[in-house]
Short mmCIF file of C-alpha atoms in Angstrom, two decimals:
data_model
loop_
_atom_site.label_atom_id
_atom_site.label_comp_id
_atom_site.label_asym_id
_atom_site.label_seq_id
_atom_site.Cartn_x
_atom_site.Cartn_y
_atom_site.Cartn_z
CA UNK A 1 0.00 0.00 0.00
CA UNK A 2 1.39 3.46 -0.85
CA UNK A 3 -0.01 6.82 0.37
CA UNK A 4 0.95 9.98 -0.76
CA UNK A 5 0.89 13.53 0.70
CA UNK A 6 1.83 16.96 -0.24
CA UNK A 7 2.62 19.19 2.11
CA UNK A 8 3.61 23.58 1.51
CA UNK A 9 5.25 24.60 5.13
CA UNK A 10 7.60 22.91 7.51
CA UNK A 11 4.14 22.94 9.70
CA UNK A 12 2.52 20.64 7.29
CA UNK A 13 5.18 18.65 7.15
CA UNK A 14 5.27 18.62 11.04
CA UNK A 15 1.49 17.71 11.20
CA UNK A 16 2.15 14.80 8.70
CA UNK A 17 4.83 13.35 11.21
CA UNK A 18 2.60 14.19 14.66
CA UNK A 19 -0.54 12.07 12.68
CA UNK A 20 1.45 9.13 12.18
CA UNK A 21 3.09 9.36 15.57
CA UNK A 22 -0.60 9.28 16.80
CA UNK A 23 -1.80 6.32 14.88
CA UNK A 24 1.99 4.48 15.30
CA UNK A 25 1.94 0.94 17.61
CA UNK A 26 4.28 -0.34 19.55
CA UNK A 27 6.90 -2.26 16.98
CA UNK A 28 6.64 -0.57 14.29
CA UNK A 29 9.55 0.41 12.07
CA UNK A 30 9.80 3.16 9.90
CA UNK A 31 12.69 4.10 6.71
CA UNK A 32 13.30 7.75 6.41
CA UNK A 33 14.76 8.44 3.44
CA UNK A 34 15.09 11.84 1.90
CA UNK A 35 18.06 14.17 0.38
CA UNK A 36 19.95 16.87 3.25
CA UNK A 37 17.53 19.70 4.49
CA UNK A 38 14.44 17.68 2.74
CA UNK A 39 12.64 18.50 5.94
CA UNK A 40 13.33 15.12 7.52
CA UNK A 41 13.70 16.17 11.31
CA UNK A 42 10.80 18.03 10.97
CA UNK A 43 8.55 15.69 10.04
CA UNK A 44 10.48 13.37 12.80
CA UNK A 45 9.86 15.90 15.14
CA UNK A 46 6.32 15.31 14.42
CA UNK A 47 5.97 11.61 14.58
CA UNK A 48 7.26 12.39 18.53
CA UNK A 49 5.04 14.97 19.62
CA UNK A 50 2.15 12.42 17.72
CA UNK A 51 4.30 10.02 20.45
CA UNK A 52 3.72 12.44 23.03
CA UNK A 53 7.68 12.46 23.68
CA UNK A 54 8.16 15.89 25.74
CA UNK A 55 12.41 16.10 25.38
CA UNK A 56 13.71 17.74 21.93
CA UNK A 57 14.33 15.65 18.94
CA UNK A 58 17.62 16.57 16.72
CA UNK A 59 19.06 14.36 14.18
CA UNK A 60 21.50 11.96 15.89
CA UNK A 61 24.11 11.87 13.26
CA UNK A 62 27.18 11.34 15.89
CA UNK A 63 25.36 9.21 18.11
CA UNK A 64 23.77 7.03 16.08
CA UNK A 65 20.67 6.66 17.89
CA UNK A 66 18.69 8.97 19.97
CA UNK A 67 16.62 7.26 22.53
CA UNK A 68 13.24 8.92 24.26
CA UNK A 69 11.16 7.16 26.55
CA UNK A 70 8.80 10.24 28.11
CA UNK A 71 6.08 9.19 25.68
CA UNK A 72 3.28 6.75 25.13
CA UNK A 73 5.71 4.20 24.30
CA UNK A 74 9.80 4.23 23.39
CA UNK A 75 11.20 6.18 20.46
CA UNK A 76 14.50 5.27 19.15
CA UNK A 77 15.61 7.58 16.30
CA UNK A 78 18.40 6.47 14.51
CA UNK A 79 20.81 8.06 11.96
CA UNK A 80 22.96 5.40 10.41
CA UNK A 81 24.62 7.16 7.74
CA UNK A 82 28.40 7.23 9.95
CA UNK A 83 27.76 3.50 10.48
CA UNK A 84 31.34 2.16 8.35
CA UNK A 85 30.50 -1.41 9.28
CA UNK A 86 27.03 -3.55 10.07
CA UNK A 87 28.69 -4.61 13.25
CA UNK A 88 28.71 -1.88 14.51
CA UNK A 89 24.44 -1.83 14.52
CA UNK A 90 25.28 -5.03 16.93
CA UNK A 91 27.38 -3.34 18.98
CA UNK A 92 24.66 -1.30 19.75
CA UNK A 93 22.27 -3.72 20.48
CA UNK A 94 19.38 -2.95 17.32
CA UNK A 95 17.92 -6.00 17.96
CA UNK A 96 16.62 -4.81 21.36
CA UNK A 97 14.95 -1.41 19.57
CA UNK A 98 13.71 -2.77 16.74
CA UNK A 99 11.85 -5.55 17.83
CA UNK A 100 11.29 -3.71 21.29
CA UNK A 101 8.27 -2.12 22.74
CA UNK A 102 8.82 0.87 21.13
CA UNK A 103 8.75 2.48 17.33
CA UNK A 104 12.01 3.30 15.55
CA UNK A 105 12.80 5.61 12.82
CA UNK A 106 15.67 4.97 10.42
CA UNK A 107 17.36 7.78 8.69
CA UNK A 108 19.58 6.23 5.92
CA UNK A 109 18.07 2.87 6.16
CA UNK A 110 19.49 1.81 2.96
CA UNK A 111 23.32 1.44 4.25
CA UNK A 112 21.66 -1.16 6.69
CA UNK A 113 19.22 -2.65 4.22
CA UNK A 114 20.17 -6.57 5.10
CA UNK A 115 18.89 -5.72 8.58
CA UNK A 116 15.98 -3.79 8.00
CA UNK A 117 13.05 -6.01 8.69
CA UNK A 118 10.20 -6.62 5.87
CA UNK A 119 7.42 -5.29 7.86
CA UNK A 120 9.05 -2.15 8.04
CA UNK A 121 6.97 0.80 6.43
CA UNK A 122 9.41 3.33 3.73
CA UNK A 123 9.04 6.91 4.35
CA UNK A 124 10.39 8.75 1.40
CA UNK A 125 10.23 12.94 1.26
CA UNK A 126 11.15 14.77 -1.95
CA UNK A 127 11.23 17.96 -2.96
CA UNK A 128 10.00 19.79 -6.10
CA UNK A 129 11.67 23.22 -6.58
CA UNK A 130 9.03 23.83 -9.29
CA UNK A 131 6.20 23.46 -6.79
CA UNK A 132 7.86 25.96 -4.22
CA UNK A 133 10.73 26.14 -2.07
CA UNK A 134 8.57 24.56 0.91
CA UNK A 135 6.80 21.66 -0.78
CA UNK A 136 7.21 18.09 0.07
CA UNK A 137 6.10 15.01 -1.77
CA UNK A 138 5.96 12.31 1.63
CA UNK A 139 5.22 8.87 0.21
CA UNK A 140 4.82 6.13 2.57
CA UNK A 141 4.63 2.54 1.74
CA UNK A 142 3.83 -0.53 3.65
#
C-alpha cells in the first residue's frame, strides 16, 4: 500500500509526522529516506510529539541513535549514515529497539538494508523546486 501527501510549510510537514506518531503501535519500524535539508527532522519531530515524547528531537548523526522514553511508548531515532560497518548496529544492540516495545525511525536505512526487517513501512520525502521552495512530496509505503 502506498499513500501519498503533499505538504507547503515545515508545519505541514510537522502535522504529517505528529498524525502518524498518533496512529503508530508499539513495533513498528519506519525508513526515512530523503536528500539533506528535505525536511526530515521536521517531520520526525512530528511523529514524537504524535508520540507524546516531551524532550527535543535533533538528528543523531554522531550518536547514532537517539533514545526517548517520556512518551506513550519508546522512540529510538536512529541516523545510520556514519555507520562504516554492520557490526557496529550489533554493537549497539538494534535487535533490542527494533523488535522492542517501542517504534524506531531509520534515517539512511538503505546502508543497513540486510537488517531492516520486511514489515518495516518506507518513508520517502522529496522535494519539487518547481512546486515551491517549501513543498514536500511524503510517500509512505507498507
Amino acid at each position: 500500500m502506498e499513500t501519498v501527501i503533499e505538504t507547503v510549510s515545515p508545519e505541514e510537514t510537522f502535522e504529517v509526522g505528529r498524525q502518524l506518531g498518533l496512529l503508530a503501535k508499539p513495533g513498528d519500524i519506519y525508513t526515512l529516506k530523503g536528500d539533506l535539508g528535505v525536511g526530515k527532522t521536521v517531520f520526525t519531530q512530528g511523529v514524537a510529539k504524535g508520540l507524546d515524547v516531551r524532550e527535543h528531537v535533533n538528528s543523531p548523526t554522531f550518536t547514532i541513535i537517539q533514545v526517548y522514553d517520556s512518551g506513550r511508548f519508546p522512540f529510538y531515532h536512529f541516523d545510520v549514515y556514519r555507520i562504516s560497518d554492520i557490526e557496529e548496529m550489533d554493537e549497539i544492540g538494534y535487535e533490542d529497539y527494533f523488535f522492542g516495545d517501542g517504534i524506531c525511525m531509520i534515517e539512511w536505512a538503505e546502508l543497513i538494508s540486510e537488517l531492516i526487517p520486511q514489515n518495516a513501512k518506507a518513508i520517502t520525502i522529496e522535494k519539487n523546486l518547481q512546486k515551491g521552495f517549501d513543498y514536500r512530496k511524503i510517500t509512505i509505503r507498507s
